[in-house]
Tab-separated table of C-alpha atoms in Angstrom:
chain	number	residue	atom	x	y	z
A	1496	MET	CA	-16.118	20.329	-5.284
A	1497	TYR	CA	-13.579	17.521	-5.042
A	1498	THR	CA	-14.527	13.840	-5.048
A	1499	LEU	CA	-12.621	10.559	-5.024
A	1500	ILE	CA	-12.738	8.432	-8.138
A	1501	PRO	CA	-14.836	5.257	-7.670
A	1502	ASP	CA	-13.464	2.075	-6.091
A	1503	ILE	CA	-10.605	3.622	-4.130
A	1504	GLU	CA	-9.798	1.199	-1.298
A	1505	ILE	CA	-8.835	2.765	2.036
A	1506	ILE	CA	-6.515	0.195	3.625
A	1507	GLY	CA	-4.993	1.875	6.649
A	1508	ARG	CA	-1.648	2.078	8.380
A	1509	ALA	CA	1.272	0.319	6.714
A	1510	LYS	CA	2.640	-2.430	8.950
A	1511	ASP	CA	6.310	-2.661	9.954
A	1512	SER	CA	7.323	0.487	8.088
A	1513	GLY	CA	10.902	1.780	8.147
A	1514	TYR	CA	9.752	5.397	8.359
A	1515	LYS	CA	9.785	7.398	11.586
A	1516	ARG	CA	6.280	8.689	11.030
A	1517	PRO	CA	3.415	6.279	10.410
A	1518	THR	CA	2.576	5.775	6.750
A	1519	TYR	CA	-0.746	4.670	5.307
A	1520	LEU	CA	-1.898	2.774	2.229
A	1521	ILE	CA	-4.668	3.166	-0.307
A	1522	ARG	CA	-5.252	1.072	-3.417
A	1523	THR	CA	-6.450	2.496	-6.730
A	1524	PRO	CA	-8.901	0.701	-9.044
A	1525	ASP	CA	-6.003	-0.349	-11.291
A	1526	LYS	CA	-4.413	-2.068	-8.248
A	1527	ASN	CA	-1.589	0.381	-7.648
A	1528	TYR	CA	-0.735	0.875	-3.998
A	1529	ILE	CA	-0.029	4.439	-2.888
A	1530	GLN	CA	1.748	5.125	0.382
A	1531	LEU	CA	0.672	8.382	2.038
A	1532	THR	CA	1.541	10.359	5.133
A	1533	GLY	CA	-1.101	10.575	7.839
A	1534	LEU	CA	-2.237	14.036	6.757
A	1535	LEU	CA	-2.811	12.998	3.146
A	1536	PHE	CA	-4.373	9.654	4.092
A	1537	HIS	CA	-6.845	11.218	6.495
A	1538	THR	CA	-7.773	13.751	3.811
A	1539	VAL	CA	-8.499	10.936	1.337
A	1540	ALA	CA	-10.441	8.939	3.953
A	1541	ALA	CA	-12.551	11.971	4.835
A	1542	LEU	CA	-13.250	12.739	1.174
A	1543	LYS	CA	-14.557	9.214	0.684
A	1544	HIS	CA	-17.496	10.014	2.960
A	1545	ASP	CA	-17.945	13.785	2.561
A	1546	THR	CA	-17.115	16.313	-0.180
A	1547	ASP	CA	-17.619	19.425	1.973
A	1548	LEU	CA	-14.078	20.738	2.611
A	1549	THR	CA	-15.173	22.323	5.890
A	1550	VAL	CA	-16.275	18.923	7.192
A	1551	VAL	CA	-13.161	17.306	5.754
A	1552	ALA	CA	-10.929	19.871	7.464
A	1553	SER	CA	-12.702	19.257	10.781
A	1554	LYS	CA	-12.277	15.469	10.530
A	1555	VAL	CA	-8.623	15.758	9.540
A	1556	SER	CA	-7.963	18.211	12.396
A	1557	ASN	CA	-9.459	15.771	14.910
A	1558	LEU	CA	-7.424	12.851	13.584
A	1559	GLU	CA	-4.185	14.818	13.312
A	1560	LYS	CA	-4.807	16.522	16.675
A	1561	LYS	CA	-3.901	19.903	15.229
A	1562	GLU	CA	-5.724	22.627	13.346
A	1563	VAL	CA	-5.882	22.019	9.584
A	1564	GLY	CA	-7.768	24.740	7.713
A	1565	VAL	CA	-9.914	24.517	4.594
A	1566	GLN	CA	-7.234	26.270	2.527
A	1567	ALA	CA	-4.618	23.758	3.648
A	1568	ILE	CA	-6.921	20.864	2.666
A	1569	ALA	CA	-7.558	22.454	-0.737
A	1570	PHE	CA	-3.810	22.871	-1.245
A	1571	LEU	CA	-3.099	19.228	-0.366
A	1572	ILE	CA	-5.832	18.049	-2.717
A	1573	LYS	CA	-4.670	20.147	-5.653
A	1574	GLU	CA	-0.894	19.824	-5.242
A	1575	LYS	CA	-0.497	16.316	-3.793
A	1576	LEU	CA	-3.562	14.173	-4.489
A	1577	MET	CA	-4.980	15.330	-7.816
A	1578	PRO	CA	-1.689	14.640	-9.649
A	1579	LEU	CA	-2.121	10.998	-8.609
A	1580	GLY	CA	-5.367	10.809	-10.558
A	1581	ILE	CA	-7.453	9.714	-7.563
A	1582	ILE	CA	-9.495	12.911	-7.105
A	1583	THR	CA	-11.707	14.773	-9.575
A	1584	ASP	CA	-12.865	18.372	-9.353
A	1585	SER	CA	-16.326	19.783	-10.072
A	1586	ASN	CA	-15.647	19.537	-13.808
A	1587	SER	CA	-15.101	15.770	-13.470
A	1588	ARG	CA	-11.505	15.896	-14.522
A	1589	THR	CA	-8.182	15.000	-13.004
A	1590	GLU	CA	-4.837	16.690	-13.453
A	1591	LYS	CA	-1.665	14.914	-14.544
A	1592	VAL	CA	-3.273	11.517	-14.084
A	1593	ILE	CA	-0.818	8.794	-13.137
A	1594	ARG	CA	-2.347	5.411	-13.881
A	1595	LYS	CA	0.759	3.367	-13.278
A	1596	ALA	CA	3.874	3.618	-11.178
A	1597	PRO	CA	7.006	5.207	-12.621
A	1598	ASP	CA	9.423	2.959	-14.472
A	1599	MET	CA	11.668	1.064	-12.073
A	1600	LEU	CA	15.425	1.039	-12.344
A	1601	LEU	CA	16.565	-2.445	-13.410
A	1602	GLY	CA	12.929	-3.478	-13.605
A	1603	LEU	CA	11.053	-6.011	-15.696
A	1604	LYS	CA	10.046	-4.870	-19.198
A	1605	TYR	CA	7.574	-5.986	-21.877
A	1606	ARG	CA	5.452	-8.108	-19.579
A	1607	PHE	CA	2.624	-10.336	-20.752
A	1608	THR	CA	0.241	-12.608	-18.857
A	1609	PHE	CA	-0.234	-16.335	-19.272
A	1610	MET	CA	-2.075	-16.978	-15.987
A	1611	ASN	CA	-4.688	-14.404	-14.976
A	1612	GLU	CA	-5.557	-13.429	-11.406
A	1613	TRP	CA	-8.469	-15.866	-11.130
A	1614	THR	CA	-6.364	-18.813	-12.285
A	1615	SER	CA	-3.346	-17.892	-10.167
A	1616	ASN	CA	-5.546	-17.760	-7.046
A	1617	ILE	CA	-6.897	-21.244	-7.742
A	1618	VAL	CA	-3.398	-22.636	-8.305
A	1619	ALA	CA	-2.048	-20.790	-5.241
A	1620	ASN	CA	-4.828	-22.223	-3.098
A	1621	ILE	CA	-3.909	-25.756	-4.202
A	1622	PHE	CA	-0.278	-25.349	-3.104
A	1623	ARG	CA	-1.001	-23.191	-0.034
A	1624	PRO	CA	-0.772	-26.162	2.427
A	1625	LEU	CA	2.936	-26.490	1.604
A	1626	PHE	CA	3.480	-23.467	3.864
A	1627	TYR	CA	2.166	-25.138	7.003
A	1628	PRO	CA	5.148	-25.080	9.429
A	1629	PRO	CA	5.497	-28.897	9.828
A	1630	VAL	CA	5.497	-29.283	6.035
A	1631	MET	CA	8.103	-26.541	5.617
A	1632	ILE	CA	10.390	-28.143	8.202
A	1633	ALA	CA	10.085	-31.517	6.442
A	1634	VAL	CA	10.848	-29.940	3.038
A	1635	ILE	CA	13.914	-28.064	4.299
A	1636	VAL	CA	15.331	-31.139	6.048
A	1637	GLY	CA	14.614	-33.267	2.990
A	1638	PHE	CA	16.262	-30.735	0.667
A	1639	ILE	CA	19.439	-30.727	2.755
A	1640	ALA	CA	19.477	-34.539	2.815
A	1641	VAL	CA	18.977	-34.736	-0.978
A	1642	ASN	CA	21.907	-32.386	-1.604
A	1643	ILE	CA	24.179	-34.416	0.680
A	1644	TRP	CA	23.174	-37.632	-1.086
A	1645	ALA	CA	23.390	-36.221	-4.639
A	1646	PHE	CA	26.781	-34.526	-4.360
A	1647	ALA	CA	28.629	-36.259	-1.513
A	1648	ILE	CA	27.455	-39.848	-1.964
A	1649	HIS	CA	25.989	-40.560	-5.405
A	1650	GLY	CA	27.671	-37.888	-7.549
A	1651	VAL	CA	26.469	-36.213	-10.769
A	1652	ASN	CA	29.282	-37.011	-13.228
A	1653	THR	CA	27.200	-39.682	-14.953
A	1654	ALA	CA	24.332	-37.219	-15.251
A	1655	PHE	CA	26.555	-34.699	-17.079
A	1656	ASP	CA	27.918	-37.390	-19.432
A	1657	GLN	CA	24.479	-38.663	-20.394
A	1658	MET	CA	23.094	-35.187	-21.007
A	1659	TYR	CA	25.927	-34.313	-23.406
A	1660	ASN	CA	25.692	-37.645	-25.242
A	1661	GLN	CA	21.892	-37.815	-25.515
A	1662	PRO	CA	20.193	-34.886	-27.358
A	1663	PHE	CA	16.829	-35.837	-25.877
A	1664	SER	CA	18.250	-35.402	-22.357
A	1665	PHE	CA	19.272	-31.823	-23.114
A	1666	LEU	CA	15.786	-30.896	-24.340
A	1667	LEU	CA	14.179	-32.625	-21.359
A	1668	ILE	CA	16.361	-30.724	-18.891
A	1669	ILE	CA	15.554	-27.400	-20.633
A	1670	GLY	CA	11.825	-28.186	-20.479
A	1671	LEU	CA	11.952	-29.167	-16.802
A	1672	LEU	CA	14.013	-26.062	-16.055
A	1673	LEU	CA	11.251	-23.890	-17.524
A	1674	LEU	CA	8.724	-25.844	-15.464
A	1675	SER	CA	10.748	-25.252	-12.289
A	1676	THR	CA	10.873	-21.526	-13.075
A	1677	LEU	CA	7.094	-21.432	-13.350
A	1678	PHE	CA	6.812	-23.449	-10.129
A	1679	HIS	CA	9.062	-20.857	-8.449
A	1680	GLU	CA	6.479	-18.164	-9.301
A	1681	ILE	CA	3.626	-20.341	-8.051
A	1682	GLY	CA	5.554	-20.472	-4.770
A	1683	HIS	CA	5.320	-16.688	-4.449
A	1684	ALA	CA	1.601	-16.803	-5.233
A	1685	ALA	CA	0.940	-19.636	-2.754
A	1686	ALA	CA	2.836	-17.819	0.014
A	1687	CYS	CA	0.858	-14.673	-0.728
A	1688	LYS	CA	-2.387	-16.656	-0.463
A	1689	TYR	CA	-1.271	-18.360	2.749
A	1690	GLY	CA	-0.620	-14.952	4.321
A	1691	GLY	CA	-4.173	-13.804	3.657
A	1692	SER	CA	-3.809	-11.640	0.541
A	1693	LYS	CA	-4.603	-12.312	-3.096
A	1694	PRO	CA	-1.917	-12.930	-5.709
A	1695	GLY	CA	-2.358	-11.332	-9.100
A	1696	ARG	CA	-1.379	-12.519	-12.532
A	1697	ILE	CA	1.609	-14.704	-13.370
A	1698	GLY	CA	3.437	-13.892	-16.567
A	1699	CYS	CA	6.701	-13.416	-18.347
A	1700	GLY	CA	8.757	-10.376	-19.259
A	1701	MET	CA	12.232	-9.259	-20.172
A	1702	TYR	CA	14.751	-8.621	-17.415
A	1703	LEU	CA	17.340	-6.613	-19.343
A	1704	ILE	CA	17.431	-9.006	-22.326
A	1705	TRP	CA	16.818	-12.309	-20.556
A	1706	PRO	CA	13.265	-13.658	-20.329
A	1707	ALA	CA	12.003	-13.964	-16.763
A	1708	PHE	CA	8.782	-15.085	-15.123
A	1709	PHE	CA	7.042	-12.871	-12.570
A	1710	THR	CA	4.150	-12.978	-10.113
A	1711	ASP	CA	2.068	-9.982	-9.072
A	1712	VAL	CA	2.075	-10.108	-5.271
A	1713	THR	CA	1.575	-6.398	-4.689
A	1714	ASP	CA	-1.319	-7.200	-2.363
A	1715	VAL	CA	1.150	-8.320	0.348
A	1716	TYR	CA	1.899	-4.657	1.090
A	1717	ARG	CA	-1.164	-4.693	3.345
A	1718	LEU	CA	0.331	-7.521	5.449
A	1719	ASN	CA	2.941	-7.554	8.209
A	1720	ARG	CA	6.676	-8.151	7.807
A	1721	VAL	CA	6.514	-11.909	8.426
A	1722	ALA	CA	3.901	-12.426	5.698
A	1723	LYS	CA	5.893	-10.288	3.269
A	1724	LEU	CA	9.090	-12.227	3.940
A	1725	ARG	CA	7.243	-15.526	3.541
A	1726	THR	CA	6.102	-14.338	0.125
A	1727	ASP	CA	9.632	-13.213	-0.759
A	1728	VAL	CA	11.161	-16.615	0.027
A	1729	GLY	CA	8.187	-18.577	-1.306
A	1730	GLY	CA	9.840	-18.930	-4.705
A	1731	ILE	CA	13.146	-20.343	-3.480
A	1732	TYR	CA	11.243	-22.582	-1.061
A	1733	PHE	CA	9.404	-24.037	-4.056
A	1734	ASN	CA	12.792	-24.578	-5.744
A	1735	ALA	CA	13.524	-26.911	-2.832
A	1736	VAL	CA	10.130	-28.597	-3.247
A	1737	PHE	CA	10.849	-29.092	-6.966
A	1738	ALA	CA	14.239	-30.632	-6.159
A	1739	LEU	CA	12.537	-33.164	-3.868
A	1740	PHE	CA	9.998	-33.953	-6.582
A	1741	ILE	CA	12.768	-34.516	-9.147
A	1742	THR	CA	14.587	-36.787	-6.692
A	1743	GLY	CA	11.455	-38.878	-6.344
A	1744	VAL	CA	11.112	-39.146	-10.132
A	1745	TYR	CA	14.778	-40.174	-10.329
A	1746	PHE	CA	14.292	-43.047	-7.882
A	1747	LEU	CA	11.348	-44.245	-9.983
A	1748	THR	CA	13.108	-43.982	-13.359
A	1749	GLN	CA	16.848	-44.106	-12.558
A	1750	PHE	CA	17.284	-41.444	-15.286
A	1751	GLU	CA	20.611	-39.853	-14.292
A	1752	PRO	CA	20.300	-36.444	-16.073
A	1753	LEU	CA	17.427	-35.580	-13.735
A	1754	LEU	CA	19.960	-35.113	-10.939
A	1755	LEU	CA	21.345	-32.084	-12.779
A	1756	LEU	CA	18.134	-30.271	-11.883
A	1757	ILE	CA	19.041	-30.509	-8.190
A	1758	PHE	CA	22.288	-28.679	-8.938
A	1759	ILE	CA	20.382	-26.134	-11.063
A	1760	GLN	CA	17.895	-25.516	-8.233
A	1761	ASP	CA	20.800	-24.872	-5.846
A	1762	MET	CA	22.315	-22.359	-8.267
A	1763	GLU	CA	18.949	-20.685	-8.789
A	1764	ILE	CA	18.443	-20.287	-5.030
A	1765	LEU	CA	21.863	-18.629	-4.669
A	1766	HIS	CA	21.147	-16.452	-7.704
A	1767	GLN	CA	17.751	-15.337	-6.364
A	1768	LEU	CA	19.232	-14.402	-2.981
A	1769	MET	CA	21.415	-11.691	-4.542
A	1770	PRO	CA	20.204	-8.394	-2.981
A	1771	PHE	CA	21.789	-5.979	-5.462
A	1772	VAL	CA	19.320	-6.286	-8.358
A	1773	ARG	CA	15.576	-6.892	-8.383
A	1774	LEU	CA	15.626	-10.552	-7.438
A	1775	ASP	CA	14.121	-12.195	-4.360
A	1776	GLY	CA	17.051	-11.166	-2.172
A	1777	TYR	CA	16.424	-7.515	-3.008
A	1778	PHE	CA	12.785	-7.746	-1.904
A	1779	ILE	CA	13.818	-9.610	1.252
A	1780	VAL	CA	16.076	-6.716	2.240
A	1781	SER	CA	13.423	-4.170	1.255
A	1782	ASP	CA	10.699	-5.844	3.331
A	1783	ILE	CA	12.960	-6.346	6.347
A	1784	ILE	CA	13.638	-2.604	6.359
A	1785	GLY	CA	10.072	-1.621	5.479
A	1786	ILE	CA	10.966	0.622	2.513
A	1787	PRO	CA	9.056	-0.177	-0.737
A	1788	ASP	CA	11.792	0.588	-3.283
A	1789	LEU	CA	15.435	0.848	-2.206
A	1790	PHE	CA	16.655	2.105	-5.579
A	1791	THR	CA	14.632	5.321	-5.194
A	1792	ARG	CA	16.628	6.032	-2.034
A	1793	ILE	CA	20.033	5.994	-3.705
A	1794	LYS	CA	20.046	9.553	-5.015
A	1795	PRO	CA	18.638	11.348	-1.926
A	1796	LEU	CA	20.799	9.329	0.463
A	1797	LEU	CA	23.970	10.000	-1.514
A	1798	LYS	CA	23.126	13.694	-1.654
A	1799	SER	CA	22.544	13.703	2.086
A	1800	LEU	CA	26.156	12.601	2.626
A	1801	MET	CA	27.406	15.818	0.994
A	1802	PRO	CA	27.879	18.893	3.227
A	1803	GLY	CA	25.123	21.465	3.014
A	1804	GLN	CA	22.677	19.219	1.140
A	1805	GLU	CA	19.037	18.544	1.987
A	1806	LYS	CA	18.781	15.997	4.835
A	1807	ASN	CA	15.022	15.290	4.879
A	1808	ALA	CA	15.352	12.228	2.683
A	1809	VAL	CA	17.398	10.590	5.443
A	1810	LYS	CA	15.681	11.996	8.493
A	1811	ASP	CA	12.316	10.460	7.642
A	1812	LEU	CA	13.800	6.954	8.139
A	1813	LYS	CA	14.194	5.207	11.466
A	1814	PRO	CA	17.864	5.211	12.597
A	1815	TRP	CA	18.361	1.463	12.121
A	1816	ALA	CA	16.578	1.566	8.732
A	1817	ARG	CA	18.773	4.489	7.657
A	1818	TRP	CA	21.878	2.507	8.602
A	1819	VAL	CA	20.765	-0.633	6.717
A	1820	VAL	CA	19.739	1.309	3.600
A	1821	SER	CA	23.007	3.262	3.630
A	1822	SER	CA	24.977	0.020	3.973
A	1823	TRP	CA	23.034	-1.537	1.109
A	1824	ILE	CA	23.734	1.470	-1.114
A	1825	LEU	CA	27.433	1.589	-0.218
A	1826	LEU	CA	27.708	-2.102	-1.162
A	1827	THR	CA	25.468	-1.996	-4.240
A	1828	ILE	CA	27.002	0.965	-6.062
A	1829	PRO	CA	30.635	-0.302	-6.031
A	1830	LEU	CA	29.539	-3.830	-6.984
A	1831	LEU	CA	27.394	-2.666	-9.895
A	1832	ALA	CA	30.172	-0.292	-10.976
A	1833	PHE	CA	32.703	-3.134	-10.808
A	1834	PHE	CA	30.556	-5.407	-12.969
A	1835	LEU	CA	29.959	-2.541	-15.412
A	1836	ILE	CA	33.714	-1.940	-15.779
A	1837	LEU	CA	34.265	-5.678	-16.119
A	1838	MET	CA	31.683	-5.803	-18.911
A	1839	LEU	CA	33.261	-2.865	-20.738
A	1840	VAL	CA	36.748	-4.373	-20.525
A	1841	ASN	CA	35.639	-7.789	-21.782
A	1842	LEU	CA	33.062	-6.624	-24.312
A	1843	PRO	CA	35.340	-6.584	-27.434
A	1844	GLN	CA	36.636	-10.092	-26.722
A	1845	MET	CA	33.118	-11.277	-25.966
A	1846	TYR	CA	31.898	-9.990	-29.340
A	1847	LEU	CA	34.738	-11.777	-31.169
A	1848	THR	CA	34.179	-15.029	-29.276
A	1849	ALA	CA	30.418	-14.873	-29.835
A	1850	LYS	CA	30.928	-14.233	-33.559
A	1851	ASP	CA	33.389	-17.107	-34.031
A	1852	SER	CA	31.291	-19.516	-31.975
A	1853	ALA	CA	28.104	-18.480	-33.791
A	1854	ILE	CA	29.698	-19.117	-37.210
A	1855	ILE	CA	30.803	-22.600	-36.141
A	1856	GLN	CA	27.407	-23.321	-34.599
A	1857	ILE	CA	25.531	-22.228	-37.733
A	1858	GLN	CA	27.728	-24.446	-39.890
A	1859	THR	CA	27.084	-27.376	-37.544
A	1860	MET	CA	23.345	-26.694	-37.664
A	1861	ALA	CA	23.416	-26.710	-41.464
A	1862	GLU	CA	25.225	-30.054	-41.450
A	1863	SER	CA	22.702	-31.532	-39.015
A	1864	VAL	CA	19.799	-30.424	-41.199
A	1865	GLY	CA	21.591	-31.837	-44.258
A	1866	TYR	CA	21.913	-35.222	-42.573
A	1867	GLY	CA	18.287	-35.126	-41.465
A	1868	GLU	CA	19.142	-34.861	-37.762
A	1869	TYR	CA	16.454	-32.294	-36.992
A	1870	LEU	CA	16.355	-32.870	-33.235
A	1871	LEU	CA	20.075	-32.201	-33.057
A	1872	ALA	CA	19.556	-29.041	-35.152
A	1873	VAL	CA	16.954	-27.793	-32.655
A	1874	ILE	CA	19.377	-28.336	-29.775
A	1875	GLN	CA	22.135	-26.517	-31.676
A	1876	THR	CA	19.747	-23.608	-32.277
A	1877	LEU	CA	19.163	-23.348	-28.526
A	1878	GLN	CA	22.912	-23.464	-27.974
A	1879	LEU	CA	23.349	-20.643	-30.506
A	1880	LEU	CA	20.903	-18.489	-28.563
A	1881	ILE	CA	22.764	-19.241	-25.338
A	1882	ILE	CA	26.026	-18.182	-27.031
A	1883	LEU	CA	24.582	-14.884	-28.306
A	1884	LEU	CA	22.555	-13.855	-25.225
A	1885	PRO	CA	25.459	-12.610	-23.044
A	1886	ALA	CA	26.787	-10.261	-25.743
A	1887	LEU	CA	23.299	-9.025	-26.619
A	1888	GLY	CA	22.436	-8.613	-22.938
A	1889	ILE	CA	25.507	-6.535	-22.159
A	1890	THR	CA	24.847	-4.349	-25.208
A	1891	PHE	CA	21.304	-3.752	-24.024
A	1892	ILE	CA	22.477	-2.947	-20.489
A	1893	LEU	CA	24.927	-0.365	-21.831
A	1894	PHE	CA	22.181	1.136	-23.988
A	1895	ILE	CA	19.859	1.499	-20.973
A	1896	LEU	CA	22.593	3.035	-18.819
A	1897	SER	CA	23.599	5.459	-21.579
A	1898	GLN	CA	19.981	6.481	-22.076
A	1899	ALA	CA	19.532	7.017	-18.325
A	1900	GLY	CA	22.795	8.996	-18.127
A	1901	ILE	CA	21.800	11.303	-20.988
A	1902	LYS	CA	18.358	11.841	-19.455
A	1903	THR	CA	19.880	12.630	-16.050
A	1904	MET	CA	22.336	15.121	-17.539
A	1905	TYR	CA	19.590	16.756	-19.601
A	1906	HIS	CA	17.457	17.353	-16.522
A	1907	SER	CA	20.351	18.272	-14.236
A	1908	LYS	CA	20.609	21.703	-12.654
A	1909	TRP	CA	24.118	22.100	-14.119
A	1910	MET	CA	22.871	21.632	-17.689
A	1911	LYS	CA	19.995	24.029	-17.162
A	1912	ASN	CA	22.355	26.671	-15.854
A	1913	LEU	CA	24.731	26.031	-18.752
A	1914	PHE	CA	22.212	26.346	-21.578
A	1915	LEU	CA	19.379	28.352	-20.018
A	1916	ARG	CA	21.490	30.412	-17.607
A	1917	LYS	CA	18.576	30.217	-15.213
A	1918	SER	CA	16.090	27.441	-14.686
A	1919	HIS	CA	12.493	28.434	-15.342
A	1920	LYS	CA	11.213	25.755	-12.969
A	1921	PRO	CA	11.825	25.981	-9.225
A	1922	HIS	CA	13.942	23.210	-7.738
A	1923	ARG	CA	11.691	20.803	-5.837
A	1924	LYS	CA	13.347	19.510	-2.694
A	1925	PHE	CA	12.476	16.178	-1.174
A	1926	SER	CA	9.222	16.464	0.719
A	1927	PRO	CA	8.264	14.129	3.549
A	1928	THR	CA	4.625	14.598	2.480
A	1929	GLN	CA	5.302	13.301	-1.027
A	1930	PRO	CA	3.124	10.273	-1.916
A	1931	ILE	CA	4.917	7.104	-2.970
A	1932	ILE	CA	3.439	5.004	-5.748
A	1933	ILE	CA	4.290	1.384	-5.082
A	1934	PHE	CA	5.017	-0.586	-8.200
A	1935	GLN	CA	2.092	-2.471	-9.689
A	1936	ALA	CA	2.741	-6.163	-10.252
A	1937	ASN	CA	5.595	-6.298	-7.756
A	1938	PRO	CA	7.663	-8.842	-9.620
A	1939	LYS	CA	8.925	-11.753	-7.580
A	1940	SER	CA	10.965	-13.296	-10.353
């Protein structure tokens, strides 16, 4: 006898999907979303109310409008659903339990929480009114006006001069920058709440080697495309709100370095809109198309371009979605390859520059401590970290790519044929009935 594990939530049809066939969502107790085909979803829904496979087969047949036998249901349960860890057999066990989604390419690592789900929902509810349309229009118009005033009329040269000449200004700008980054994540949570779903935790992790904040807004997968896109842009919208707030503080204090934060917010918005790595722009593209993870489509779509290769990975997408995904891949791969080559070419010089600059910075720090200028020493320590981060980050990126390359070669069919002469495991082609585990804590960073 097969039964569902407790607290499985049956959500229903995924809205605005990029697949030709309808897809459906369930949510596991650990808040992973799993996207299923109609056949698998109806099997899970039937099992939630009845464990008799004959009854289940009858219900699934009625919903699918075709005959689905008991043996077919048993096969789907054992081969497709039990490996997900959502169904137990008569011995109260599961097979190959998957409690979390597979590791994402270029994903966030080493995450920890500093605002739990309960707290993030309270905070999101406070800022939710900022997404009322009249308020959004006022914010966008105000943000444009502030940029025109700051850069075309007032100027920021004085702000740069004061920040470099006043150590306290540098620390203040760094602190406010961290605050704006946190406010960016609250924007994602507030947009999620405004759309009718519940944001999860807010925390921090490592994106490659750089620390980055994130917000768990996985619950938006149950919403329509407009709500998803609102959540995607909620962070950069709150960058604009923060810029307006800083402008107000400037007019009250006349403290020039504050205007640098307007420039930083502009740069952060442009940075977040990049669609080629897992930033807000990437999730905007993904949600417009209706495909949960574009990076998982790279391999099957590239293979489909080769003569005689399996085409199912492409055929299950709507024609326009297939075109957009293919365009994204054909732009992303050359760009990432270009930046990788650029990193490799400049890496030796970067190491030498970082070493020389670090030696000078350490000597300067020692002198500052010797003269009792401890605040200046703290600032120089931060500057040392900024100097070292690019070299360390590129080294870490190369390590990850090398590790992934070795793993791919090890599991490749060519390597198996070379060392084993014949693979002992049958090659598993792409299956349109394969469940998709949607990443827990979808990080809007």
